[in-house]
Amino acid sequence: MGDPVERFESEVLDSITVIKVASADELCMEIDPPLRENVATAEDWRKALDKVVPAVVVLRITGCRAFDTESAGASSATGFIVDKRRGIILTNRHVVKPGPVVAEAMFLNREEVPVHPIYRDPVHDFGFFRYDPGAIQFLNYEEIPLAPEAASVGLEIRVVGNDSGEKVSILAGTLARLDRDAPHYKKDSYNDFNTFYMQAASGTKGGSSGSPVIDWLGRAVALNAGSKTSSASAFFLPLERVTFLHKGFDETRRLGLRSETEQIVRHASPAGETGMLVVDSVVPGGPGHKHLEPGDILVRVNGDVITQFLKLETILDDSVNKNIELQIERGGTSKTLLLLVQDLHSITPDYFLEVSGAVIHPLSYQQARNFRFNCGLVYVTEPGYMLFRAGVPRHAIIKKFAGQEISCLEELISVLSQLSRGVRVPLEYISYMDRHRRKSVLVTVDRHEWYAPPQIYTRDDSTGLWIAKPAFQSNSLFLSSGVTDFGNLARQPVSLTEEHACGENVSEDNNQELVDGVTSLETNHEDPSAYASHQNVSDGLAKKRRVEECLSADGSVVTDLSLNGTGEAKLEKSSALQDDVLMDYQGATAAAANASFSERVIEPTLVMLEPALRRGDSVYLVGLSRSLQATSRKSVVTNPCAAVNIGSADSPRYRATNMEVIELDTDFGSTFSGVLTDEQGRVQAIWGSFSTQVKFGCSTSEDHQFVRGIPIYAISQVLDIIVSGANGPPRLINGVKKPMPLLRILEVELYPTLLSKARNFGLSDNWIQALVKKDPIRRQVLRVKGCFAGSKAENLLEQGDMVLAINKEPVTCFRDIENACQALDKSYDGDNYGKVHMTIFRQGQEVELLVGTDVRDGNGTTRAINWCGCIVQDSHPAVRALGFLPEEGHGVYVARWCHGSPVHRYGLYALQWIVEINGKPTPNLDSFIDVTKELEHGEFVRVKTIHLNGKPRVMTLKQDLHYWPTWELRFDPDTAIWHRNIIKSLNCTTTAVVQI
């Protein structure tokens, strides 16, 4: 292995060397009282702790990116001063982290200084941070001397640290073992090896990592590294140079150790050696591969008998990049080998590729040992959006990409630089759980609008930062639309009117004609929680990936809103409160690979608006299976007008409201979707998926999917406007601008109540008879469940109001209200334009109200800002549906947050509004940008927030423009292009244009 101080700058090298080689007398020369018998009094411990506690610091660490064995995230730990003059803090390797990290050290008097990593050991669990000693102005402290030779069984110790995040904690214990095997945490995480650990029942918990284990003289005899959650056992790393597996003579005899060799070893160890070093594993591709085997017993190194880790590592450290002679015994046969000692730092990655949220780097020595792979292979430590969407998991090893064999990261970058955005290429990978078989997936080359262009981050040990630069200069990856031109197939627009629907019947094989118009649509809601785990999602969408069967009608795709996201299809129009979505389907104009398909056109689907389905009607569910095989199943309608009732989820997200669905007598399961047709193959409804949250007890819940029929009339009125080209602003569709419908709605959530119950609330018989006459089937009245915050109906309608009539016409169902709202645009009513006259029943009285309506364009959120790792946007409908917005301009809503970001570090999570920054109001996105663009890198910012429950909070966080620049995302509905604009970073300002 490499010399652990080889990569230090010169003055750090000197300091660490002194720490490692100083004698016990030198280390203890400032300790009072002098060395004496190991019997400590309470006064002794008090004096020792008085010296030690000021030199122990709380470390607040943010891993900005997943890298090697560590995930992105924020945590706290402990460190202690070992060199006061140079400002060096000793802690654990898993605290320093192998990847990008931002950290601060808080001293006893709560002075806080930034620290940066200067070393992390490639094998053992220790590393060093450095700080500016001149930054500590108000605290007197001394460095803690190291005394590894003082450790002994029975030694009384104290662990001084940040146990369980308690800032200063002192836990007592007694060293019970000095020869415990290095603890094994997880098979895919960091694990120390080739050393003994110490063990004591001190009961340390999270936050104690890196704490000094001190004796009564105030000397550090070990470094706290881990603990066992099922007991009070804590594991301490010895503070000496350490690196095979130590096995007793009883086991080495069973491995074939010859008796004469055992005798030589015992005689060579006057201290009474009880065992020898045995090879446990060999990393593939390393110097020992095909030379050493598990079970080999080490006898001599360079002619010297070696039985201990410390002596072996001393020889290895002094022989880096040189050959050493090993004498081993294998099954009773002695062998002599000449092996090269490799520098472990040379095979520890110090750079990575970030593309579309994925973090990819050469496989490290640690993970090569864990997974039994060669070092340097292309390793996916975080799949991000593009790879996660294709099904590539964490810890995957990429072997082939776009038809090219991949053996190193540079080859992957070279292939990426030649690919256009949107192209789909095969990728082959292996995983340590199924190492003998390659898996093949299709990857859509796409960074998407959330991410910067591919970048290479390289570690700079002089500053502790990872410096980013473009992975390649070519812009082809993101400028090409990636759409294959299959030719311009003719299509005749056909309005989906009742007359057309009632025309000639389709062919005898009715379902076959319909199958041609049904497509399988896969959508992905961009969610860098694939960045693993961002909380909540923009606009409250619940799912990340879905595959559904959809109806093709005049080149547009009709599906349900649970699919609404940033998928391959383009979002055309979503109705305001219902569950239908129209998407532009480029595939409807494209020819298939075979000639027979390319010679004909997909015909628009025939629909039947009237008469509406009734209970007992027969319908056919037509769709595609997961293997894209056409299926048709017959069923009977049991309820043609069941009101959807989906309760609020833990986090605000889209849910279908104010709509009726069709229920069938057959349960087709939650995975089958398609369309409902009559016997002539005319579509009467789409069979769509809904998401609801089922709660178990008070604290647990899980998503539940169910499918119902969505009547075709809910979709046809929107599609008619798109096809006819009337009403609304234009939107680019396949290169042609078409007007998009503007839907006028009443932003109120309603629910039906049976008239028999309404009578009990005091509703008069006259109104009951009028409502029954209007609708003898439903026999219901609509009641107000709540108004959207910020809507024109807010403060006018109240919860529990019964809606009896609109414009003097009785109202019995959701469709009545929709029709009344849409009719407002056909007539002008002066000052009352856009308002409906409502007759309601409230607390025994009839009340006449003039209630305003709101207009939705179906685009959803078209603007978002990423600041310090959180996504802020205007309050989307799912949030406003809760009925609450902060006063004084509302603020900007935090929709999601990213692991390893400043907001994660300081606890600014989703489900709240930012209303002030540094005392300046942020009522909207424009004001938010104006305030944040004036903030500097590393500046502490005071943020006032209001939670969904109405609770205000003021917190501080430190802005990090190096790893988390401020950027804005805007959607242009005229061109269907997202613009990504860097508002502020440490680099130059750039704008990325992304077409979806």
mmCIF file with all atom_site columns, N, CA and C in Angstrom, residues 842-878:
data_model
loop_
_atom_site.group_PDB
_atom_site.id
_atom_site.type_symbol
_atom_site.label_atom_id
_atom_site.label_alt_id
_atom_site.label_comp_id
_atom_site.label_asym_id
_atom_site.label_entity_id
_atom_site.label_seq_id
_atom_site.pdbx_PDB_ins_code
_atom_site.Cartn_x
_atom_site.Cartn_y
_atom_site.Cartn_z
_atom_site.occupancy
_atom_site.B_iso_or_equiv
_atom_site.pdbx_formal_charge
_atom_site.auth_seq_id
_atom_site.auth_comp_id
_atom_site.auth_asym_id
_atom_site.auth_atom_id
_atom_site.pdbx_PDB_model_num
ATOM 1   N N  . ARG A 1 842 ? -77.259 27.330 2.928   1.00 0.00 ? 842 ARG A N  1
ATOM 2   C CA . ARG A 1 842 ? -76.264 27.449 3.993   1.00 0.00 ? 842 ARG A CA 1
ATOM 3   C C  . ARG A 1 842 ? -76.977 27.628 5.332   1.00 0.00 ? 842 ARG A C  1
ATOM 4   N N  . GLN A 1 843 ? -76.778 26.662 6.198   1.00 0.00 ? 843 GLN A N  1
ATOM 5   C CA . GLN A 1 843 ? -77.316 26.728 7.560   1.00 0.00 ? 843 GLN A CA 1
ATOM 6   C C  . GLN A 1 843 ? -78.807 27.096 7.585   1.00 0.00 ? 843 GLN A C  1
ATOM 7   N N  . GLY A 1 844 ? -79.593 26.361 6.750   1.00 0.00 ? 844 GLY A N  1
ATOM 8   C CA . GLY A 1 844 ? -81.048 26.525 6.752   1.00 0.00 ? 844 GLY A CA 1
ATOM 9   C C  . GLY A 1 844 ? -81.562 27.663 5.921   1.00 0.00 ? 844 GLY A C  1
ATOM 10  N N  . GLN A 1 845 ? -80.665 28.406 5.264   1.00 0.00 ? 845 GLN A N  1
ATOM 11  C CA . GLN A 1 845 ? -81.090 29.553 4.479   1.00 0.00 ? 845 GLN A CA 1
ATOM 12  C C  . GLN A 1 845 ? -80.599 29.426 3.040   1.00 0.00 ? 845 GLN A C  1
ATOM 13  N N  . GLU A 1 846 ? -81.448 29.924 2.104   1.00 0.00 ? 846 GLU A N  1
ATOM 14  C CA . GLU A 1 846 ? -81.017 30.044 0.714   1.00 0.00 ? 846 GLU A CA 1
ATOM 15  C C  . GLU A 1 846 ? -80.297 31.371 0.541   1.00 0.00 ? 846 GLU A C  1
ATOM 16  N N  . VAL A 1 847 ? -79.143 31.292 -0.128  1.00 0.00 ? 847 VAL A N  1
ATOM 17  C CA . VAL A 1 847 ? -78.317 32.486 -0.328  1.00 0.00 ? 847 VAL A CA 1
ATOM 18  C C  . VAL A 1 847 ? -77.985 32.602 -1.803  1.00 0.00 ? 847 VAL A C  1
ATOM 19  N N  . GLU A 1 848 ? -78.114 33.844 -2.326  1.00 0.00 ? 848 GLU A N  1
ATOM 20  C CA . GLU A 1 848 ? -77.738 34.115 -3.706  1.00 0.00 ? 848 GLU A CA 1
ATOM 21  C C  . GLU A 1 848 ? -76.350 34.781 -3.710  1.00 0.00 ? 848 GLU A C  1
ATOM 22  N N  . LEU A 1 849 ? -75.419 34.216 -4.508  1.00 0.00 ? 849 LEU A N  1
ATOM 23  C CA . LEU A 1 849 ? -74.052 34.731 -4.541  1.00 0.00 ? 849 LEU A CA 1
ATOM 24  C C  . LEU A 1 849 ? -73.604 34.931 -5.978  1.00 0.00 ? 849 LEU A C  1
ATOM 25  N N  . LEU A 1 850 ? -72.740 35.899 -6.172  1.00 0.00 ? 850 LEU A N  1
ATOM 26  C CA . LEU A 1 850 ? -72.078 36.099 -7.450  1.00 0.00 ? 850 LEU A CA 1
ATOM 27  C C  . LEU A 1 850 ? -70.621 35.690 -7.246  1.00 0.00 ? 850 LEU A C  1
ATOM 28  N N  . VAL A 1 851 ? -70.217 34.558 -7.848  1.00 0.00 ? 851 VAL A N  1
ATOM 29  C CA . VAL A 1 851 ? -68.911 33.940 -7.572  1.00 0.00 ? 851 VAL A CA 1
ATOM 30  C C  . VAL A 1 851 ? -68.054 33.971 -8.828  1.00 0.00 ? 851 VAL A C  1
ATOM 31  N N  . GLY A 1 852 ? -66.846 34.459 -8.695  1.00 0.00 ? 852 GLY A N  1
ATOM 32  C CA . GLY A 1 852 ? -65.931 34.516 -9.816  1.00 0.00 ? 852 GLY A CA 1
ATOM 33  C C  . GLY A 1 852 ? -65.333 33.157 -10.154 1.00 0.00 ? 852 GLY A C  1
ATOM 34  N N  . THR A 1 853 ? -64.972 32.991 -11.417 1.00 0.00 ? 853 THR A N  1
ATOM 35  C CA . THR A 1 853 ? -64.322 31.758 -11.872 1.00 0.00 ? 853 THR A CA 1
ATOM 36  C C  . THR A 1 853 ? -62.868 32.056 -12.217 1.00 0.00 ? 853 THR A C  1
ATOM 37  N N  . ASP A 1 854 ? -62.075 31.004 -12.339 1.00 0.00 ? 854 ASP A N  1
ATOM 38  C CA . ASP A 1 854 ? -60.663 31.120 -12.678 1.00 0.00 ? 854 ASP A CA 1
ATOM 39  C C  . ASP A 1 854 ? -60.408 30.414 -14.003 1.00 0.00 ? 854 ASP A C  1
ATOM 40  N N  . VAL A 1 855 ? -59.345 30.820 -14.686 1.00 0.00 ? 855 VAL A N  1
ATOM 41  C CA . VAL A 1 855 ? -59.005 30.270 -15.992 1.00 0.00 ? 855 VAL A CA 1
ATOM 42  C C  . VAL A 1 855 ? -57.706 29.481 -15.871 1.00 0.00 ? 855 VAL A C  1
ATOM 43  N N  . ARG A 1 856 ? -57.705 28.292 -16.405 1.00 0.00 ? 856 ARG A N  1
ATOM 44  C CA . ARG A 1 856 ? -56.501 27.454 -16.451 1.00 0.00 ? 856 ARG A CA 1
ATOM 45  C C  . ARG A 1 856 ? -56.130 27.204 -17.897 1.00 0.00 ? 856 ARG A C  1
ATOM 46  N N  . ASP A 1 857 ? -54.825 27.233 -18.173 1.00 0.00 ? 857 ASP A N  1
ATOM 47  C CA . ASP A 1 857 ? -54.382 26.965 -19.541 1.00 0.00 ? 857 ASP A CA 1
ATOM 48  C C  . ASP A 1 857 ? -53.817 25.559 -19.696 1.00 0.00 ? 857 ASP A C  1
ATOM 49  N N  . GLY A 1 858 ? -53.719 24.791 -18.635 1.00 0.00 ? 858 GLY A N  1
ATOM 50  C CA . GLY A 1 858 ? -53.274 23.406 -18.738 1.00 0.00 ? 858 GLY A CA 1
ATOM 51  C C  . GLY A 1 858 ? -51.778 23.225 -18.795 1.00 0.00 ? 858 GLY A C  1
ATOM 52  N N  . ASN A 1 859 ? -51.006 24.323 -18.761 1.00 0.00 ? 859 ASN A N  1
ATOM 53  C CA . ASN A 1 859 ? -49.553 24.180 -18.848 1.00 0.00 ? 859 ASN A CA 1
ATOM 54  C C  . ASN A 1 859 ? -48.925 23.743 -17.534 1.00 0.00 ? 859 ASN A C  1
ATOM 55  N N  . GLY A 1 860 ? -49.629 23.970 -16.434 1.00 0.00 ? 860 GLY A N  1
ATOM 56  C CA . GLY A 1 860 ? -49.040 23.620 -15.148 1.00 0.00 ? 860 GLY A CA 1
ATOM 57  C C  . GLY A 1 860 ? -47.927 24.588 -14.795 1.00 0.00 ? 860 GLY A C  1
ATOM 58  N N  . THR A 1 861 ? -46.968 24.144 -14.015 1.00 0.00 ? 861 THR A N  1
ATOM 59  C CA . THR A 1 861 ? -45.842 24.992 -13.643 1.00 0.00 ? 861 THR A CA 1
ATOM 60  C C  . THR A 1 861 ? -44.924 25.205 -14.835 1.00 0.00 ? 861 THR A C  1
ATOM 61  N N  . THR A 1 862 ? -44.627 26.447 -15.133 1.00 0.00 ? 862 THR A N  1
ATOM 62  C CA . THR A 1 862 ? -43.760 26.787 -16.259 1.00 0.00 ? 862 THR A CA 1
ATOM 63  C C  . THR A 1 862 ? -42.483 27.487 -15.812 1.00 0.00 ? 862 THR A C  1
ATOM 64  N N  . ARG A 1 863 ? -42.265 27.572 -14.510 1.00 0.00 ? 863 ARG A N  1
ATOM 65  C CA . ARG A 1 863 ? -41.084 28.264 -14.011 1.00 0.00 ? 863 ARG A CA 1
ATOM 66  C C  . ARG A 1 863 ? -40.716 27.727 -12.641 1.00 0.00 ? 863 ARG A C  1
ATOM 67  N N  . ALA A 1 864 ? -39.432 27.470 -12.440 1.00 0.00 ? 864 ALA A N  1
ATOM 68  C CA . ALA A 1 864 ? -38.945 27.004 -11.151 1.00 0.00 ? 864 ALA A CA 1
ATOM 69  C C  . ALA A 1 864 ? -37.516 27.491 -10.966 1.00 0.00 ? 864 ALA A C  1
ATOM 70  N N  . ILE A 1 865 ? -37.085 27.604 -9.715  1.00 0.00 ? 865 ILE A N  1
ATOM 71  C CA . ILE A 1 865 ? -35.747 28.089 -9.390  1.00 0.00 ? 865 ILE A CA 1
ATOM 72  C C  . ILE A 1 865 ? -35.102 27.095 -8.435  1.00 0.00 ? 865 ILE A C  1
ATOM 73  N N  . ASN A 1 866 ? -33.849 26.760 -8.729  1.00 0.00 ? 866 ASN A N  1
ATOM 74  C CA . ASN A 1 866 ? -33.064 25.930 -7.819  1.00 0.00 ? 866 ASN A CA 1
ATOM 75  C C  . ASN A 1 866 ? -32.128 26.851 -7.041  1.00 0.00 ? 866 ASN A C  1
ATOM 76  N N  . TRP A 1 867 ? -32.334 26.911 -5.750  1.00 0.00 ? 867 TRP A N  1
ATOM 77  C CA . TRP A 1 867 ? -31.502 27.756 -4.883  1.00 0.00 ? 867 TRP A CA 1
ATOM 78  C C  . TRP A 1 867 ? -31.011 26.930 -3.693  1.00 0.00 ? 867 TRP A C  1
ATOM 79  N N  . CYS A 1 868 ? -29.704 26.810 -3.585  1.00 0.00 ? 868 CYS A N  1
ATOM 80  C CA . CYS A 1 868 ? -29.085 26.070 -2.479  1.00 0.00 ? 868 CYS A CA 1
ATOM 81  C C  . CYS A 1 868 ? -29.566 24.627 -2.408  1.00 0.00 ? 868 CYS A C  1
ATOM 82  N N  . GLY A 1 869 ? -30.024 24.082 -3.530  1.00 0.00 ? 869 GLY A N  1
ATOM 83  C CA . GLY A 1 869 ? -30.437 22.687 -3.549  1.00 0.00 ? 869 GLY A CA 1
ATOM 84  C C  . GLY A 1 869 ? -31.907 22.452 -3.326  1.00 0.00 ? 869 GLY A C  1
ATOM 85  N N  . CYS A 1 870 ? -32.713 23.510 -3.261  1.00 0.00 ? 870 CYS A N  1
ATOM 86  C CA . CYS A 1 870 ? -34.163 23.323 -3.168  1.00 0.00 ? 870 CYS A CA 1
ATOM 87  C C  . CYS A 1 870 ? -34.817 23.922 -4.397  1.00 0.00 ? 870 CYS A C  1
ATOM 88  N N  . ILE A 1 871 ? -35.919 23.319 -4.834  1.00 0.00 ? 871 ILE A N  1
ATOM 89  C CA . ILE A 1 871 ? -36.690 23.808 -5.973  1.00 0.00 ? 871 ILE A CA 1
ATOM 90  C C  . ILE A 1 871 ? -37.857 24.619 -5.442  1.00 0.00 ? 871 ILE A C  1
ATOM 91  N N  . VAL A 1 872 ? -37.895 25.897 -5.823  1.00 0.00 ? 872 VAL A N  1
ATOM 92  C CA . VAL A 1 872 ? -39.011 26.750 -5.408  1.00 0.00 ? 872 VAL A CA 1
ATOM 93  C C  . VAL A 1 872 ? -39.819 27.111 -6.639  1.00 0.00 ? 872 VAL A C  1
ATOM 94  N N  . GLN A 1 873 ? -41.118 27.273 -6.450  1.00 0.00 ? 873 GLN A N  1
ATOM 95  C CA . GLN A 1 873 ? -42.045 27.575 -7.542  1.00 0.00 ? 873 GLN A CA 1
ATOM 96  C C  . GLN A 1 873 ? -43.247 28.291 -6.969  1.00 0.00 ? 873 GLN A C  1
ATOM 97  N N  . ASP A 1 874 ? -44.129 28.732 -7.846  1.00 0.00 ? 874 ASP A N  1
ATOM 98  C CA . ASP A 1 874 ? -45.408 29.258 -7.379  1.00 0.00 ? 874 ASP A CA 1
ATOM 99  C C  . ASP A 1 874 ? -46.220 28.115 -6.765  1.00 0.00 ? 874 ASP A C  1
ATOM 100 N N  . SER A 1 875 ? -47.126 28.461 -5.894  1.00 0.00 ? 875 SER A N  1
ATOM 101 C CA . SER A 1 875 ? -47.957 27.446 -5.245  1.00 0.00 ? 875 SER A CA 1
ATOM 102 C C  . SER A 1 875 ? -48.843 26.769 -6.284  1.00 0.00 ? 875 SER A C  1
ATOM 103 N N  . HIS A 1 876 ? -48.636 25.491 -6.496  1.00 0.00 ? 876 HIS A N  1
ATOM 104 C CA . HIS A 1 876 ? -49.409 24.777 -7.515  1.00 0.00 ? 876 HIS A CA 1
ATOM 105 C C  . HIS A 1 876 ? -50.783 24.388 -6.965  1.00 0.00 ? 876 HIS A C  1
ATOM 106 N N  . PRO A 1 877 ? -51.718 23.976 -7.823  1.00 0.00 ? 877 PRO A N  1
ATOM 107 C CA . PRO A 1 877 ? -53.093 23.717 -7.382  1.00 0.00 ? 877 PRO A CA 1
ATOM 108 C C  . PRO A 1 877 ? -53.212 22.720 -6.241  1.00 0.00 ? 877 PRO A C  1
ATOM 109 N N  . ALA A 1 878 ? -52.348 21.700 -6.215  1.00 0.00 ? 878 ALA A N  1
ATOM 110 C CA . ALA A 1 878 ? -52.450 20.713 -5.134  1.00 0.00 ? 878 ALA A CA 1
ATOM 111 C C  . ALA A 1 878 ? -52.166 21.347 -3.779  1.00 0.00 ? 878 ALA A C  1
#
